[in-house]
Coordinates of C-alpha atoms in Angstrom, one line a residue:
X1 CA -40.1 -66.7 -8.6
X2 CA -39.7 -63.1 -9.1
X3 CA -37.5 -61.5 -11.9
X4 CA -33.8 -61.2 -10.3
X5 CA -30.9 -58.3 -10.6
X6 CA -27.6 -58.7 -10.7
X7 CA -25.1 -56.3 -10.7
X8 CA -21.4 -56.3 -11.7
X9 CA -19.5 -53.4 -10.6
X10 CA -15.9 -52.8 -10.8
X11 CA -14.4 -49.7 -8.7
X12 CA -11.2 -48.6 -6.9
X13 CA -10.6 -50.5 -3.6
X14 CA -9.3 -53.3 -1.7
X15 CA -12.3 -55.3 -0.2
X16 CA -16.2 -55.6 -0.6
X17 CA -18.3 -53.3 2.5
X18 CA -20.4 -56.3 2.8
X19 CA -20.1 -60.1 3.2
X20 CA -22.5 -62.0 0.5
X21 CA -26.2 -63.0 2.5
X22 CA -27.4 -66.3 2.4
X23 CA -31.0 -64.7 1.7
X24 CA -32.2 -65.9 -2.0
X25 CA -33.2 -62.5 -2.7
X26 CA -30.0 -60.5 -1.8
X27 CA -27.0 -62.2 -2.0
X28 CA -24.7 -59.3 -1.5
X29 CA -24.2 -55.4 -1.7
X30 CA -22.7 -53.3 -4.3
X31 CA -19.5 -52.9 -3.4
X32 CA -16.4 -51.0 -4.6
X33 CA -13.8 -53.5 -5.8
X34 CA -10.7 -54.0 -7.9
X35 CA -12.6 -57.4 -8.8
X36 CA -16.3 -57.2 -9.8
X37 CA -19.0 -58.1 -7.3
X38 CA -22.2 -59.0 -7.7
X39 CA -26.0 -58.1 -6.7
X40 CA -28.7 -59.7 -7.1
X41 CA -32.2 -58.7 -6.2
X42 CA -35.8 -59.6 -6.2
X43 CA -37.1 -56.8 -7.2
X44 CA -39.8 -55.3 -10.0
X45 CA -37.8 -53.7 -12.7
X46 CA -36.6 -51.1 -14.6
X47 CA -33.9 -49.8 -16.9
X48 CA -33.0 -46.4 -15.8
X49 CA -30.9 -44.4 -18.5
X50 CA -28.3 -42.8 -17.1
X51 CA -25.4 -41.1 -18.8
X52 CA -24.1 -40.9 -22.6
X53 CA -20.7 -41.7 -23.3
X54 CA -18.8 -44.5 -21.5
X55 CA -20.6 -43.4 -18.2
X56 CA -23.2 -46.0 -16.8
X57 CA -26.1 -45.2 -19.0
X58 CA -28.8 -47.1 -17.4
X59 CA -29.1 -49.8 -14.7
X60 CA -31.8 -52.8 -15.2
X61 CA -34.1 -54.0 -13.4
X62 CA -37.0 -55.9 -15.1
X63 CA -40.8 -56.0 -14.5
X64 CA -42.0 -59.3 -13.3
X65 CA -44.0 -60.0 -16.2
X66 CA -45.4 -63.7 -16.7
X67 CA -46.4 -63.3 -20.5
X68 CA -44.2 -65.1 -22.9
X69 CA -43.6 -64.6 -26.5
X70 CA -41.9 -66.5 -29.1
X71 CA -40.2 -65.5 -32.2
X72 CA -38.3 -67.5 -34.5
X73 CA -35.5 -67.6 -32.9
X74 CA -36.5 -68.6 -29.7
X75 CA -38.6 -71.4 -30.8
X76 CA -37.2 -74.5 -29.2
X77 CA -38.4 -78.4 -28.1
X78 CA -37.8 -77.6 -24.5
X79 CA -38.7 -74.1 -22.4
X80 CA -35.9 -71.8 -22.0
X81 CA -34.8 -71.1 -18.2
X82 CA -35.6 -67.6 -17.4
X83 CA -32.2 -65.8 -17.9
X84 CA -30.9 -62.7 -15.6
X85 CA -30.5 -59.5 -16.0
X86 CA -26.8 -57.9 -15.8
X87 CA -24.9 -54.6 -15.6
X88 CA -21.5 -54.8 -16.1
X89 CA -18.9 -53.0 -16.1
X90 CA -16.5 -53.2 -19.4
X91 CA -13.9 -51.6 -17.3
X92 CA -11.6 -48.8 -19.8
X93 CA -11.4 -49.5 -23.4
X94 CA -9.9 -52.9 -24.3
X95 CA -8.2 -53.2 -20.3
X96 CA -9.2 -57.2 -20.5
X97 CA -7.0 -58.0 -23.8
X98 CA -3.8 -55.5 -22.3
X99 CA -1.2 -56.5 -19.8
X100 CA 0.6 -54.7 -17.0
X101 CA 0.8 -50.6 -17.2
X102 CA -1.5 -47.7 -16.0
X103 CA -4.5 -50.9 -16.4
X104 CA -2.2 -53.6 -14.6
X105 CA -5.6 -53.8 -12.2
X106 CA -7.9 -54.8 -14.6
X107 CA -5.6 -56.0 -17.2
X108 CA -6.0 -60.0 -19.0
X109 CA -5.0 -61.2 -15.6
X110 CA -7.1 -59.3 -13.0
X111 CA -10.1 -60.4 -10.8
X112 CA -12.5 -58.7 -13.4
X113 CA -11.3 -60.2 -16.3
X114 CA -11.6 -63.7 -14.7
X115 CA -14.9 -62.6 -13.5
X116 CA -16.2 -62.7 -17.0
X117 CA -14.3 -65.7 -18.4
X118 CA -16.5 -67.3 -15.7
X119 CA -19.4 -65.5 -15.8
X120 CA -21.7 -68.2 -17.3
X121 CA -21.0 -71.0 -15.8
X122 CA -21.1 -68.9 -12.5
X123 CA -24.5 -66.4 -12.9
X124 CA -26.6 -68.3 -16.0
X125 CA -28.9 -70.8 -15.8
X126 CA -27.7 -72.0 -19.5
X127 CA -26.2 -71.0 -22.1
X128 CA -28.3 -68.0 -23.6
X129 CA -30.4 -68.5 -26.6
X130 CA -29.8 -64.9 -27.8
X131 CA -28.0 -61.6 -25.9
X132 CA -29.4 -58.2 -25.5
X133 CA -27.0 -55.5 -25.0
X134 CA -27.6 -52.0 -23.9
X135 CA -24.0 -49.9 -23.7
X136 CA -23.6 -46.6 -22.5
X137 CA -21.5 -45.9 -26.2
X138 CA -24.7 -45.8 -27.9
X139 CA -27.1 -42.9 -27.8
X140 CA -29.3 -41.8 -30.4
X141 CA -31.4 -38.6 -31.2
X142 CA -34.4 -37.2 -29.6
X143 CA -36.8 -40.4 -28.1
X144 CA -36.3 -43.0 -30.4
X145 CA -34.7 -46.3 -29.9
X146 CA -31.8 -47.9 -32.4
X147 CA -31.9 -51.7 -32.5
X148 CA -29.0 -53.1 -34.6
X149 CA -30.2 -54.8 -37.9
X150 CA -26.8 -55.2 -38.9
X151 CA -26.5 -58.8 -41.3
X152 CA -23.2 -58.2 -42.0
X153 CA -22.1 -56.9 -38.4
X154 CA -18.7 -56.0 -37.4
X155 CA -17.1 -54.3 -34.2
X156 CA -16.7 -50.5 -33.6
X157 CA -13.4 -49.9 -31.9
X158 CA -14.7 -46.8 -30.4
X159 CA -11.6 -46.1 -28.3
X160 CA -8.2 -43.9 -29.0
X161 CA -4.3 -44.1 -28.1
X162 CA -4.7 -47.9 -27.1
X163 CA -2.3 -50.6 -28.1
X164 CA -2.0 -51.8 -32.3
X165 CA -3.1 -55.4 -31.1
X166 CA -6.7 -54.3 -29.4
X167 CA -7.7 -53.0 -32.8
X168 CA -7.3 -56.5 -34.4
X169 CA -9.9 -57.9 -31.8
X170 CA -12.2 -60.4 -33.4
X171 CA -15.7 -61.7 -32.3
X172 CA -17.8 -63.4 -34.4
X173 CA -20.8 -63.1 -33.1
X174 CA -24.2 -62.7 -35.6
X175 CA -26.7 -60.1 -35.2
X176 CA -29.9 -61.8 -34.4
X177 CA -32.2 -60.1 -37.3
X178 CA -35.5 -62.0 -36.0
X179 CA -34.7 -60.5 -32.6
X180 CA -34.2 -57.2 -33.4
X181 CA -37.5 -57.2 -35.4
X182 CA -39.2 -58.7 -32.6
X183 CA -37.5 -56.0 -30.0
X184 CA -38.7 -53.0 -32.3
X185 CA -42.6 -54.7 -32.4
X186 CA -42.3 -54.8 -28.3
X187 CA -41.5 -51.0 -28.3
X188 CA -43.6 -49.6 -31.1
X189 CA -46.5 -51.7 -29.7
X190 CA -46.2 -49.7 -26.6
X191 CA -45.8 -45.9 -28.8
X192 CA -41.8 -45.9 -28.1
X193 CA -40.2 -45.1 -31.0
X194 CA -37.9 -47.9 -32.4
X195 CA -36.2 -48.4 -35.6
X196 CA -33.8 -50.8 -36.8
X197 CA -30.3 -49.8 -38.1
X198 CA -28.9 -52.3 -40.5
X199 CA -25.6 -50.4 -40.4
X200 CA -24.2 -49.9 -36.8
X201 CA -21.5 -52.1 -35.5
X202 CA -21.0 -53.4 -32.1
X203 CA -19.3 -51.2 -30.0
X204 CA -16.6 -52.0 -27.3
X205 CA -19.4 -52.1 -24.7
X206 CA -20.5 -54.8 -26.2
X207 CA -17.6 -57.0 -27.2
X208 CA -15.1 -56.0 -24.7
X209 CA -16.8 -58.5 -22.0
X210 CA -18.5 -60.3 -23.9
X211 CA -15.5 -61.8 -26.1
X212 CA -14.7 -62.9 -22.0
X213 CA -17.9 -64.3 -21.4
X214 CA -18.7 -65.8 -24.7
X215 CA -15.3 -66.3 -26.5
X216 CA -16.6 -68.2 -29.3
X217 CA -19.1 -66.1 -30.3
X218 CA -21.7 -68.7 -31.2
X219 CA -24.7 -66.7 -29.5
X220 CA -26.2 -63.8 -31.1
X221 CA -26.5 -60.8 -30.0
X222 CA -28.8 -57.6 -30.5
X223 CA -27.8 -54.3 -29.5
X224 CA -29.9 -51.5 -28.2
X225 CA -29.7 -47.8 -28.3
X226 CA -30.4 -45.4 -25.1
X227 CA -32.4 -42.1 -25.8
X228 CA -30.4 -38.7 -25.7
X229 CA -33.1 -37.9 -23.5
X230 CA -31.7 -39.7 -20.8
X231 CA -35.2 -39.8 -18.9
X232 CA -35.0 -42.6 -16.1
X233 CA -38.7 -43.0 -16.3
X234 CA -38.7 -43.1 -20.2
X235 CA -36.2 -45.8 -20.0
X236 CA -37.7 -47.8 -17.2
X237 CA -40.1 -48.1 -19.5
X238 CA -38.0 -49.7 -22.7
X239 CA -36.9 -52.5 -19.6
X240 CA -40.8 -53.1 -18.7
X241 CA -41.4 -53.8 -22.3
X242 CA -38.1 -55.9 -22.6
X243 CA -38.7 -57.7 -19.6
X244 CA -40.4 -61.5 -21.5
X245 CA -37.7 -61.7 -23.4
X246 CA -36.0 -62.9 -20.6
X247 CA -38.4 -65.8 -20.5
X248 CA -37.2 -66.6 -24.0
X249 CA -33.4 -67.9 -22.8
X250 CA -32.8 -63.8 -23.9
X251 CA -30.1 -62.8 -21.6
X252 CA -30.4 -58.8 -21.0
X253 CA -26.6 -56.9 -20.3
X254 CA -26.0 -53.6 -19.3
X255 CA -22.6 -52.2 -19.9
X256 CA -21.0 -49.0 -18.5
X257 CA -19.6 -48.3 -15.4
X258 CA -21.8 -47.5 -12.2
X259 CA -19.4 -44.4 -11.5
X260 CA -17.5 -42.7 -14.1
X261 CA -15.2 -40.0 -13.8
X262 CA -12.3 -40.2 -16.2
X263 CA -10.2 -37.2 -14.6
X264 CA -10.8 -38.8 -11.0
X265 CA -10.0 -42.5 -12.9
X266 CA -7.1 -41.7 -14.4
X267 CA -5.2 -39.6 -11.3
X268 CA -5.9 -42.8 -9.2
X269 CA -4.3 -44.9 -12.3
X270 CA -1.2 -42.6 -12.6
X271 CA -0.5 -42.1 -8.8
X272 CA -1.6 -46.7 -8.5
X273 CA -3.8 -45.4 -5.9
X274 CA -6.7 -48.2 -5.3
X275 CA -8.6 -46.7 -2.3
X276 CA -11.7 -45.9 -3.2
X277 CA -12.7 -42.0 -2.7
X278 CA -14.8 -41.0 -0.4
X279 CA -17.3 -39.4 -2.8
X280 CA -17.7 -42.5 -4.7
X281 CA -18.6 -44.4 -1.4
X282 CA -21.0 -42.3 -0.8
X283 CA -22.7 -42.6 -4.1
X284 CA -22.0 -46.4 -3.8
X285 CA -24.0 -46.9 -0.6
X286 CA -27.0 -44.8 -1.9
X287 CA -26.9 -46.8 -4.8
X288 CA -27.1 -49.9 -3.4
X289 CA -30.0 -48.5 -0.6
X290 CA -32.1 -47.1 -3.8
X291 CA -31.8 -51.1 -5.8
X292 CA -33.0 -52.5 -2.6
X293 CA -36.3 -50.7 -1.7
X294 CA -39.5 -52.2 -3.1
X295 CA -40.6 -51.6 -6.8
X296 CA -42.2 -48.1 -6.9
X297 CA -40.6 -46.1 -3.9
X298 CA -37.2 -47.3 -6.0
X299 CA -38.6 -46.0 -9.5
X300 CA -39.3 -42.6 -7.6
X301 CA -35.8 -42.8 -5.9
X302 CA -34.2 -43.3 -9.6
X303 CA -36.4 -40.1 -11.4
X304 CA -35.3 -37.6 -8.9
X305 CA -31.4 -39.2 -9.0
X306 CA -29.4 -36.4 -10.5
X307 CA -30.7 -34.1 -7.7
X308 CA -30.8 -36.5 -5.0
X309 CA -28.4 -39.1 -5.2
X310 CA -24.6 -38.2 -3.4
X311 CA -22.2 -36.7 -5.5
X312 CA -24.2 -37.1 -8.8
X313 CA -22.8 -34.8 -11.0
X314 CA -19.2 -35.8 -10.1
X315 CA -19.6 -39.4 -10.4
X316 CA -21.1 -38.7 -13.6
X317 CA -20.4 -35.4 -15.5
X318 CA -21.8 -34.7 -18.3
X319 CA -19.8 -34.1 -21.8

């Protein structure tokens, strides 16, 4: 079977714009919804690096690659299942460990925080043998690609002015040294530049929805960096080469938001306005248009995004 995508997005509105498909390779569109929804596609893949800062940064797709290789870690009796990829979205800041106020709609008791709680037994074929994380928090310098190395690994509470209790958060979960090794080999083997970084924490893109998912944090996880560069060809790339991992029981996450405008987020907030905004429909069908055409027309598509796609600069500014 080809490699499959799927999608969480989490937006401003009342109900999905499509109805789920009983086709195997497209079960539903990308839709704007308080809850998240999902996509999943048959498609060749890519990771496409979008916009620093809390912006969706990238959104994965993976080549359909058949080779599989084993590192320590993944070395196991029985053959991993093929694990998905995922974007998510980690909604704002801690929202999924508040209750009620301006975040009531995606608070500890909302449709996207439930989404996540059930996100395993619901969208994984098992329980992961390791977790690859690429969040929109983390970009570094020039080209190269950060890979935490991290054996003593904490989490980064990058956000400000929330609640005293969301900066008590805990989550357990290891870094996966072997993996990170064996994730900087895949890149440097292919001339990106990778290096490891035995002091970065996890950020909030990482343990916001994964303390949902995974709440004991028994699986371990390796974080990855995207390039200031914010090339979508350069980082359909890195998913190419991160692509067998997935045929190691790796599961690969994506985490950001597929639209992000704070200033058109937090007026909808403040006035508990839910309808979704004509703009970011736009950008939400051509989106979910470019994900479904066939491998190379859709790399294309994704290059020329900033100057093509609806609304681009608005749904994601810059700074």
């Amino acid at each position: 079977h080809p490699p499959t995508l799927t999608i969480s997005s989490f937006s401003l509105s009342h109900s999905p714009t499509a109805t789920p498909s009983p086709s195997p390779s497209l079960f539903s569109s990308l839709t704007l919804s308080p809850s998240p929804s999902t996509l999943r596609l048959s498609l060749p893949s890519l990771i496409c690096g979008f916009f620093l800062f809390a912006s969706l940064s990238l959104l994965l797709s993976f080549a359909s690659a058949s080779t599989t290789t084993t590192t320590a870690t993944m070395q196991s009796a029985t053959k991993a299942l093929r694990q998905p990829t995922l974007f998510v979205s980690h909604g704002g800041g801690p929202c999924f460990f508040m209750e009620g106020g301006m975040f009531k709609s995606i608070d500890k008791h909302s449709a996207s925080a439930q989404f996540y709680r059930d996100l395993a037994k619901d969208h994984l074929p098992e329980a992961p043998k390791a977790i690859v994380v690429v969040s929109a928090h983390w970009v570094t310098p020039g080209d190269t690609i950060s890979i935490t190395a991290n054996p003593k690994i904490k989490l980064l509470y990058d956000y400000y002015g929330f609640p005293a209790h969301t900066y008590d958060i805990k989550w357990p979960a290891p870094c996966d040294l072997p993996l990170a090794s064996h994730i900087q080999n895949l890149l440097q083997g292919s001339g990106v530049s990778a290096q490891l970084d035995s002091t970065r924490d996890f950020d909030h893109g990482v343990f916001v929805p994964l303390k949902l998912a995974f709440p004991e944090g028994d699986i371990p996880v390796v974080q990855v960096s995207l390039s200031s560069s914010l090339s979508p060809a350069y980082h359909q790339q890195i998913g190419k080469l991160l692509a067998p991992l997935r045929d190691e029981g790796v599961l690969i996450v994506g985490s950001g938001m597929s639209a992000h405008n704070m200033r058109d987020l937090q007026g909808s907030l403040m006035r508990n306005d839910d309808t979704c905004p004509p703009h970011t429909t736009a950008w939400a069908h051509w989106l979910d248009e470019t994900m479904a055409l066939s491998g190379e027309k859709r790399e294309k598509v994704l290059n020329n995004w900033v100057k093509d796609a609806p609304e681009a600069h608005r749904i994601h500014p810059r700074g």
